[in-house]
Coordinates of N, CA and C in Angstrom, one line a residue:
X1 N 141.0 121.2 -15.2 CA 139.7 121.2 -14.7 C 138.9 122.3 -15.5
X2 N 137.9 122.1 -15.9 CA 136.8 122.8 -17.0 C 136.1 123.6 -15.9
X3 N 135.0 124.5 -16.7 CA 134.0 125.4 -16.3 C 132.5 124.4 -16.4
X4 N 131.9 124.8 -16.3 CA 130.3 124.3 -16.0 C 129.2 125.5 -15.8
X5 N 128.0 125.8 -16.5 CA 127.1 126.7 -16.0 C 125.9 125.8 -15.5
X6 N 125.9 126.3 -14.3 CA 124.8 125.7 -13.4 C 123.9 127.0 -13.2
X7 N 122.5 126.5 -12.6 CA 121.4 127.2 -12.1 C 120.8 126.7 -10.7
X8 N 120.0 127.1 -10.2 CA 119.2 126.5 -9.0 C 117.9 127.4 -9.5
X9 N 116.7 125.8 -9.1 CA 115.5 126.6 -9.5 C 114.6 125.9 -8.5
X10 N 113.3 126.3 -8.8 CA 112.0 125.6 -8.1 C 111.6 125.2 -9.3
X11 N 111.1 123.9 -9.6 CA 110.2 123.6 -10.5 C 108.8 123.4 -10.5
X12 N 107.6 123.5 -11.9 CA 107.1 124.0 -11.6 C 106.3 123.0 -12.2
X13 N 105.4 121.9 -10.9 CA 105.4 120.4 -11.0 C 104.0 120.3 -12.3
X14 N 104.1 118.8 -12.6 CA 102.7 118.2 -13.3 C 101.7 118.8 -12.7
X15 N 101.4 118.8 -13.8 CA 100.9 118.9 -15.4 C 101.3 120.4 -15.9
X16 N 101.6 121.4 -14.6 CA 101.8 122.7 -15.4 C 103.1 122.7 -16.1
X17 N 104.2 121.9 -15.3 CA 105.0 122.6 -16.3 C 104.9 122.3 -17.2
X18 N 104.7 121.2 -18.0 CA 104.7 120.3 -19.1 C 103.4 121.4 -20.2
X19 N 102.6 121.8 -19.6 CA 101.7 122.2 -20.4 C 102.4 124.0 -20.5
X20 N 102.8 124.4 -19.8 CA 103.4 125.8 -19.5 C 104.9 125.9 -20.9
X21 N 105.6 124.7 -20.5 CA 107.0 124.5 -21.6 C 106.2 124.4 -23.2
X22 N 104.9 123.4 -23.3 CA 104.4 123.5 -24.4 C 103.9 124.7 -24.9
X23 N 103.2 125.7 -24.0 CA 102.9 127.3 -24.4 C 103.6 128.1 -25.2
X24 N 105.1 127.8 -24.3 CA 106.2 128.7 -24.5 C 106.6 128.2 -25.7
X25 N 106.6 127.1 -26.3 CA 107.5 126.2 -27.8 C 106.3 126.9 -28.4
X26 N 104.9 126.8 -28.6 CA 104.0 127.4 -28.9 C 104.1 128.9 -29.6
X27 N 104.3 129.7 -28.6 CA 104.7 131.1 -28.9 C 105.7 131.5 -29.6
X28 N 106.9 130.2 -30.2 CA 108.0 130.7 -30.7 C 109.1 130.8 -30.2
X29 N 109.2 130.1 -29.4 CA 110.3 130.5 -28.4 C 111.4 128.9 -28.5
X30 N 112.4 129.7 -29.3 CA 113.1 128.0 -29.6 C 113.9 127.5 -28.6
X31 N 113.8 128.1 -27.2 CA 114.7 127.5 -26.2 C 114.1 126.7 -25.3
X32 N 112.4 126.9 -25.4 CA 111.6 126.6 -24.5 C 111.4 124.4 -24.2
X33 N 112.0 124.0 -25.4 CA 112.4 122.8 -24.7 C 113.4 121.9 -24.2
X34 N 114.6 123.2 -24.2 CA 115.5 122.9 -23.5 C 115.9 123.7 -22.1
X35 N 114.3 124.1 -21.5 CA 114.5 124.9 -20.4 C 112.7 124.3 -19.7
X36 N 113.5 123.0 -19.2 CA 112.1 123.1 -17.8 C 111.4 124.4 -17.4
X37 N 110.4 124.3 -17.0 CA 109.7 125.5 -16.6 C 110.0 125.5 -15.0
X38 N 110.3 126.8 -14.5 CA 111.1 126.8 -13.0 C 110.6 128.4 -12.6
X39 N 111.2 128.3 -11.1 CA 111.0 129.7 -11.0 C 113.0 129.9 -10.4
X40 N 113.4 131.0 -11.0 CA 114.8 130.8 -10.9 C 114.9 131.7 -9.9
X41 N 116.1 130.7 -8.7 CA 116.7 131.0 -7.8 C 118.3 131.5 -7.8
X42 N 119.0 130.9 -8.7 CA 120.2 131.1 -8.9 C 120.1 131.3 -10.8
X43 N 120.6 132.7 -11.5 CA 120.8 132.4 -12.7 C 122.1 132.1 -13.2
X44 N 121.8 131.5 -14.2 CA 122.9 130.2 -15.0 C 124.6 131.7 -14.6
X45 N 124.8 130.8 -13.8 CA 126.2 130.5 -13.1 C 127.1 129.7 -13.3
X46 N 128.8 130.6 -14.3 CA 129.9 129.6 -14.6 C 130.6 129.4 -13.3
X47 N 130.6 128.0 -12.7 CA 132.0 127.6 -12.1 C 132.2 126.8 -12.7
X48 N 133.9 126.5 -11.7 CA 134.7 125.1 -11.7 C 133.8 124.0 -11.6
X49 N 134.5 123.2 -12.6 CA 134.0 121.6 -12.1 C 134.5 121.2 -11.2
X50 N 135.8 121.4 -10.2 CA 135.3 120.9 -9.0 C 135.1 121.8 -8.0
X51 N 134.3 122.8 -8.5 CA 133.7 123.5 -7.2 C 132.4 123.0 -6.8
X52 N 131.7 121.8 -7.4 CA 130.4 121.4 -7.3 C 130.3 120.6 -6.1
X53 N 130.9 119.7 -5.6 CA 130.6 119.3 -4.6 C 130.7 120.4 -3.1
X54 N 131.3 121.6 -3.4 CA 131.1 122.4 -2.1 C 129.5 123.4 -2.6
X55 N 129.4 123.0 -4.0 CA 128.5 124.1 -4.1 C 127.1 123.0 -3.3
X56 N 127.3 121.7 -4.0 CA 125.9 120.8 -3.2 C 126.2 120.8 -1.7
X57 N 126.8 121.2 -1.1 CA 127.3 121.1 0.2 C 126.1 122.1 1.1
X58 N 126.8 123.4 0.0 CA 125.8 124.6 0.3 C 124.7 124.2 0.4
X59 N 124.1 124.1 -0.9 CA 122.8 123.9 -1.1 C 121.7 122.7 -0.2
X60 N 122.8 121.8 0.1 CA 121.9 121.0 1.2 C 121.6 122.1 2.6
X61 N 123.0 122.7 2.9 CA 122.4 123.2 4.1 C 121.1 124.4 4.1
X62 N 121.5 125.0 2.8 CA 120.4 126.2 2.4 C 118.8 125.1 2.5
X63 N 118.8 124.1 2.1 CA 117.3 123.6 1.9 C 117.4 123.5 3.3
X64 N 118.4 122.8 3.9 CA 118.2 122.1 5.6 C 117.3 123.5 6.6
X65 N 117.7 124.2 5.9 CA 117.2 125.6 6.7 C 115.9 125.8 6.5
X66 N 115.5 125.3 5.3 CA 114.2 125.8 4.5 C 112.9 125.7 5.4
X67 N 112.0 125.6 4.5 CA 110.4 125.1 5.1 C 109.3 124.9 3.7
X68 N 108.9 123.8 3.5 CA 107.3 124.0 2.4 C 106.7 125.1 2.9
X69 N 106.8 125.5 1.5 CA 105.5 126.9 1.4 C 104.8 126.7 0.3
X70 N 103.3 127.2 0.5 CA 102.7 127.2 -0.7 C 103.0 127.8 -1.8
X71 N 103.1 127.8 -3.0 CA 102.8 128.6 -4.0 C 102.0 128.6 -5.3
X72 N 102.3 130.1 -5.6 CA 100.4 130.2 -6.9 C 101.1 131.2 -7.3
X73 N 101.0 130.7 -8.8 CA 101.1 131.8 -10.1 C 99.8 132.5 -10.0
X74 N 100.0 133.5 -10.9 CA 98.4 134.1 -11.1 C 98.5 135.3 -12.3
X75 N 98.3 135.2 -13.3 CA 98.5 136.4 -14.6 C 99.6 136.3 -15.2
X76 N 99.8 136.9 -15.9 CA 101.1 137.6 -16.4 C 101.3 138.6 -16.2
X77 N 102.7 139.3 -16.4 CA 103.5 140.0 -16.2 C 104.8 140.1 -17.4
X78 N 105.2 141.1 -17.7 CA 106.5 141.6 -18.6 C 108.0 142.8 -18.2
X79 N 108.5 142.1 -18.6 CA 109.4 143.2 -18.3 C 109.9 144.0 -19.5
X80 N 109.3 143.5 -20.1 CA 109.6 144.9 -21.4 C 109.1 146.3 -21.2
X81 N 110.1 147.0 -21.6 CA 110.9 147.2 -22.7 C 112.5 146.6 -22.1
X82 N 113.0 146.8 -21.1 CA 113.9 146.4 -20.3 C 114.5 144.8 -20.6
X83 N 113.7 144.2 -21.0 CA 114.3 142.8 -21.3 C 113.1 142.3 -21.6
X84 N 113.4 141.4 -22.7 CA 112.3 140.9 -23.8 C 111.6 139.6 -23.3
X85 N 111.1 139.5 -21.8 CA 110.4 138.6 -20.9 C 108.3 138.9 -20.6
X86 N 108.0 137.5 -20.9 CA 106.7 137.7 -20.4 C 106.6 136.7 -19.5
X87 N 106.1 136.9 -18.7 CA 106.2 135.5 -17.3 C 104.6 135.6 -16.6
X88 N 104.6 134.6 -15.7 CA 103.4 134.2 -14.9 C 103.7 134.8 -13.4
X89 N 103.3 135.6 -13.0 CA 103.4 136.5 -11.7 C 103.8 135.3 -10.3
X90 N 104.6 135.2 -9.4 CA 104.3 134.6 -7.9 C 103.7 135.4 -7.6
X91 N 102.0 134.7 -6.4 CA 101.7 136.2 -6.1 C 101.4 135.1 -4.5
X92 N 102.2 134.5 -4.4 CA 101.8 133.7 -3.0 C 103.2 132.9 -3.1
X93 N 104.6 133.3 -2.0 CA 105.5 132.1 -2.0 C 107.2 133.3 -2.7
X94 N 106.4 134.3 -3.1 CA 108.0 135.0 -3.5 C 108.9 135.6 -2.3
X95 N 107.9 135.8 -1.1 CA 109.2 136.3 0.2 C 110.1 135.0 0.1
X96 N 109.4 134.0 0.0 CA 110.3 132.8 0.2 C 111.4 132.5 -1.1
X97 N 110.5 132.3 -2.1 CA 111.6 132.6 -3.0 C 112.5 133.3 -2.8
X98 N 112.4 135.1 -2.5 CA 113.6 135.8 -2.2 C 114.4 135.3 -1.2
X99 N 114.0 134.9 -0.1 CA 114.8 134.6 1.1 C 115.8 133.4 0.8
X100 N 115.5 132.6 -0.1 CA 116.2 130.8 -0.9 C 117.1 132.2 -1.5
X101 N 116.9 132.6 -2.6 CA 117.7 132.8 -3.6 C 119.1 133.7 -3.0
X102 N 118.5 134.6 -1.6 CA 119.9 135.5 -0.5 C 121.0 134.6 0.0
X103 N 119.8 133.5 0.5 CA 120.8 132.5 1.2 C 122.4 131.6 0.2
X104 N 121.3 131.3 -0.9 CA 122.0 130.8 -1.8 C 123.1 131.5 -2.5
X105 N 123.0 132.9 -2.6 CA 124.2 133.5 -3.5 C 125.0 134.3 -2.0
X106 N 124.6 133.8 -0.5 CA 125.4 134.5 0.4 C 126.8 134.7 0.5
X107 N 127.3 135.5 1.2 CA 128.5 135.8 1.2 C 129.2 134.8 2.0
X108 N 129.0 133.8 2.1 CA 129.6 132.8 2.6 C 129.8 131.9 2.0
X109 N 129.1 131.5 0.7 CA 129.3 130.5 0.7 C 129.9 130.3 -1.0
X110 N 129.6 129.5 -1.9 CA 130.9 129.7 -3.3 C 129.8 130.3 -4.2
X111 N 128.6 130.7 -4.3 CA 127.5 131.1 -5.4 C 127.3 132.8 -5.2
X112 N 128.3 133.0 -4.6 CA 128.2 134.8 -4.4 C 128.1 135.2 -5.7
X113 N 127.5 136.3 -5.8 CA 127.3 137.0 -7.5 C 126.6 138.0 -7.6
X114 N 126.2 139.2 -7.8 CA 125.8 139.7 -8.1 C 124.6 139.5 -9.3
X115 N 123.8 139.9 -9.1 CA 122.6 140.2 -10.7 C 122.9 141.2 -11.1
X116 N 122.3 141.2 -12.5 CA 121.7 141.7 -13.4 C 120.3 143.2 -13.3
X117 N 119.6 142.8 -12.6 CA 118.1 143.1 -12.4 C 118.0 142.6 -10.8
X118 N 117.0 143.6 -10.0 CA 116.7 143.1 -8.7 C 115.8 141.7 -9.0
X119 N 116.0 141.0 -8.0 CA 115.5 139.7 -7.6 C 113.9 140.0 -7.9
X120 N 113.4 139.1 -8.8 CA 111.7 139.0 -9.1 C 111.5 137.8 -9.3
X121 N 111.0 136.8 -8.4 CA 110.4 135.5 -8.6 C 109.3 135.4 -10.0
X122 N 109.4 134.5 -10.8 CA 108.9 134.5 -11.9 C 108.5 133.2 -13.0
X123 N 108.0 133.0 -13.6 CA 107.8 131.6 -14.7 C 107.8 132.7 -15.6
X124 N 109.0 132.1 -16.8 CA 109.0 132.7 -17.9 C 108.3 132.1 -19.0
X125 N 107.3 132.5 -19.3 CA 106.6 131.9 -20.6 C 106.7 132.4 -22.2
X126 N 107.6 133.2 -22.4 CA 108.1 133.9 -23.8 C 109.2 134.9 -23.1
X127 N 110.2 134.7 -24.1 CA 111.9 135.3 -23.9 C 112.1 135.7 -25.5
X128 N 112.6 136.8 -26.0 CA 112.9 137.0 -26.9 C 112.3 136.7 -28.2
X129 N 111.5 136.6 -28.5 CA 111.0 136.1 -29.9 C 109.9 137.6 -30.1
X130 N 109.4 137.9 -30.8 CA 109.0 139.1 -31.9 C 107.9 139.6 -30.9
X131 N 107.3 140.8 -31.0 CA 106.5 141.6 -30.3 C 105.2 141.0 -30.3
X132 N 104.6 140.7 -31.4 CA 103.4 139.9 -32.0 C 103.2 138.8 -30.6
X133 N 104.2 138.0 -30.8 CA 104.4 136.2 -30.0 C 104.2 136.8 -29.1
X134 N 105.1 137.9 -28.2 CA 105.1 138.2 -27.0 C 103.6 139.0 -26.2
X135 N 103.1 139.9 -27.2 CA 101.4 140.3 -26.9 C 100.8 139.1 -27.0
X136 N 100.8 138.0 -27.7 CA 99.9 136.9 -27.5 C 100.3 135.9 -26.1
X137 N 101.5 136.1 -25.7 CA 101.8 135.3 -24.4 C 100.9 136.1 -23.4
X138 N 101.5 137.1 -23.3 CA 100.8 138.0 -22.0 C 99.4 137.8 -22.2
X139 N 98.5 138.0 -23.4 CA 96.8 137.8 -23.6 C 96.3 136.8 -23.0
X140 N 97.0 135.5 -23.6 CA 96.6 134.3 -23.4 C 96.5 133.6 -22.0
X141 N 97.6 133.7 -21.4 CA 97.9 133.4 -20.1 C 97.4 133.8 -19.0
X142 N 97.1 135.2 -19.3 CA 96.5 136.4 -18.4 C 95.7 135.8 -17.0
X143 N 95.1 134.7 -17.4 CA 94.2 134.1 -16.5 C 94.5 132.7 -16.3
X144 N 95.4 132.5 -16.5 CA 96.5 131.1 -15.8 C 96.6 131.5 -14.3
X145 N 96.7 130.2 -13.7 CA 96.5 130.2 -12.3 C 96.9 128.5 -12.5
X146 N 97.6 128.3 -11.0 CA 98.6 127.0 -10.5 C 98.9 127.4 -9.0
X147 N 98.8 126.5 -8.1 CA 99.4 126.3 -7.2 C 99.8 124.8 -6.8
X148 N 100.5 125.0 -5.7 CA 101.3 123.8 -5.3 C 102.1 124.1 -3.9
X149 N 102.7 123.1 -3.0 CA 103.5 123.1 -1.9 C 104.7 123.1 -2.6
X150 N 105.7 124.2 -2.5 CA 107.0 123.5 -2.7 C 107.7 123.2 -1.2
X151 N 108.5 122.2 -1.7 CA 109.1 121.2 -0.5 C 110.2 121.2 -0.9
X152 N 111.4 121.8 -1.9 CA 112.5 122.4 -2.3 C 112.9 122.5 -3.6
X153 N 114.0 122.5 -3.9 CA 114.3 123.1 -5.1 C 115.6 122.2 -5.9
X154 N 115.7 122.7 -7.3 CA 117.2 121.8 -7.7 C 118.3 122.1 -8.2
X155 N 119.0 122.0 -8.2 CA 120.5 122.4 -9.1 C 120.8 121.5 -10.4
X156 N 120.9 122.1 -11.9 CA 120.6 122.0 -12.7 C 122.1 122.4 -13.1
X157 N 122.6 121.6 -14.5 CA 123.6 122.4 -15.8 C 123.2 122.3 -17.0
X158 N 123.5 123.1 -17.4 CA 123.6 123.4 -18.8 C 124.4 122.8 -19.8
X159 N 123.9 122.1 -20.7 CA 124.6 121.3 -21.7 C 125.2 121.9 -23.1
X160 N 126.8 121.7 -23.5 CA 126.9 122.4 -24.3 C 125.8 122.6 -25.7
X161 N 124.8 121.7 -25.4 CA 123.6 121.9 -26.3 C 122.6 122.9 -26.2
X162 N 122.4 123.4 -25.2 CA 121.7 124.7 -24.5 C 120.8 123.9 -23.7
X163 N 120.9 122.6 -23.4 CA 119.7 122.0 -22.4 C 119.6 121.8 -21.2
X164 N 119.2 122.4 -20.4 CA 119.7 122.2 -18.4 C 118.9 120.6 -18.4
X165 N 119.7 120.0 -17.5 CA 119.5 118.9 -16.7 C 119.5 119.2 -15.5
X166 N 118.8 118.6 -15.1 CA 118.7 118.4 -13.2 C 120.0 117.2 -13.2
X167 N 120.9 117.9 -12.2 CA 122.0 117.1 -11.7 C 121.3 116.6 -10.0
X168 N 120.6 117.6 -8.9 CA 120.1 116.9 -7.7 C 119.1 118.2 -7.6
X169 N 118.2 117.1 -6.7 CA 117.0 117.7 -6.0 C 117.3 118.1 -4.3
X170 N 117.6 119.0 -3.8 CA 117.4 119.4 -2.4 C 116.3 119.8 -1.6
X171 N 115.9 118.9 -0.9 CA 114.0 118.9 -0.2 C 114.6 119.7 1.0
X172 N 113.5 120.6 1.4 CA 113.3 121.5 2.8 C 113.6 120.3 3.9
X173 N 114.3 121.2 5.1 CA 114.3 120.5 6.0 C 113.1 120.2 7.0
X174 N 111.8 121.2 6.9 CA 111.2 121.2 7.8 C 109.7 120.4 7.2
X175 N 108.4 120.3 8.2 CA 107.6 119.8 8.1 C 106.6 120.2 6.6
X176 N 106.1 119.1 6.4 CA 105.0 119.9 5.5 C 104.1 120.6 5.7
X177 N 104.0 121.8 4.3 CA 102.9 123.0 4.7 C 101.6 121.7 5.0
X178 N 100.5 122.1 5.9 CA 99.3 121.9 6.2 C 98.0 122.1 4.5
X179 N 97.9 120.6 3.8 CA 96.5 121.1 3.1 C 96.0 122.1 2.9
X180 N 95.8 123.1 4.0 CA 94.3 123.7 4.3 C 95.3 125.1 3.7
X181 N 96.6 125.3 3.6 CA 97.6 126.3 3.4 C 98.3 126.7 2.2
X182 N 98.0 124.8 1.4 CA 98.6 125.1 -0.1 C 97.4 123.9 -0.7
X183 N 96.8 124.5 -1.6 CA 95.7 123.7 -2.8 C 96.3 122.8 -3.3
X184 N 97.3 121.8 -3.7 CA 98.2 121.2 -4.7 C 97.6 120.9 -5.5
X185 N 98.0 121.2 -6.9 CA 97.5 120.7 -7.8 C 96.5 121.3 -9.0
X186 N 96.0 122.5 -8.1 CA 95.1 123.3 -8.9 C 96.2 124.2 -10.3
X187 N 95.2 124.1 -10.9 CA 96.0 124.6 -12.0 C 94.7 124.7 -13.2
X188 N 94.9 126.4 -14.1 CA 93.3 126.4 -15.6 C 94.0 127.3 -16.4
X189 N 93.9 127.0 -17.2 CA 93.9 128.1 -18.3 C 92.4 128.2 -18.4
X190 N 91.9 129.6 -19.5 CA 90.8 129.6 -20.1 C 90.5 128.8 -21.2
X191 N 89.2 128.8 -21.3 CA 88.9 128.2 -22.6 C 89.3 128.8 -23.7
X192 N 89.9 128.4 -25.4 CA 90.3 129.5 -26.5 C 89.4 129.4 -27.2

């Protein structure tokens, strides 16, 4: 039995991601089309191949728990010097993010792990590519804005090619957020 690197994310629906992954190929960034645009809940994680069906096991009951919440990007943000990231801020929907991503790596269940960096809900829009690329991500975007209901999240691997696929989608257990609570759909850049 082999290894596998998996993820769990929130994706980050039509038209933004599609236009958000093109920014990022844009900027230089040569991973950016083998990386859906997400906001990452679990990062890329080796297990067993057959630890996967206890891991979907988990993850159904983690959504079963869940609830739709709104969410909305809003600016950018960096983590440099610290790590060579420029991203789109959560600034509505990250308690929830954090609360998914606890459940998910709890001590109960097979995704326990440790990070890297404390937990920061995020859309990465440039990763590693030269200082220049990375001042024009943060400029450009600065006034990008998106929202949406999420209603759950997916579990994703990584191909020995560097490319994640969606292996399953796990939807919240509970009702949908109310209209009046999440905008769907809204999403601008500025004019260039």
């Amino acid at each position: 039995m082999g290894t596998v690197t998996i993820g769990v994310s929130i994706a980050v629906p039509e038209p933004h991601g599609s236009l958000l992954q093109e920014r990022r190929a844009g900027f230089g960034d040569a991973a950016a089309h083998g990386i859906p645009t997400h906001v990452t809940l679990l990062p890329p994680t080796e297990v067993g191949s057959q630890a996967l069906p206890g891991v979907e096991a988990h993850l159904t009951a983690v959504a079963a728990a869940g609830r739709p919440f709104p969410m909305r990007l809003s600016g950018t943000g960096t983590f440099r010097p610290m790590s060579p990231v420029v991203y789109l801020r959560v600034v509505q929907g990250a308690e929830n993010c954090a609360w998914l991503q606890q459940r998910i790596r709890s001590a109960s269940g097979p995704l326990t792990r440790e990070l890297l960096f404390p937990y920061h809900p995020h859309v990465t829009v440039a990763h590693g590519i030269d200082e220049a690329a990375m001042d024009r991500a943060f400029e450009e975007l600065a006034h990008y804005e998106a929202d949406w209901s999420c209603t759950g999240f997916a579990l994703a691997e990584q191909g020995a090619d560097g490319v994640w696929r969606k292996l399953r989608d796990f939807a919240f257990g509970g009702a949908v957020v109310p209209p009046q609570a999440a905008r769907v759909g809204r999403g601008s850049l500025p004019a260039r």
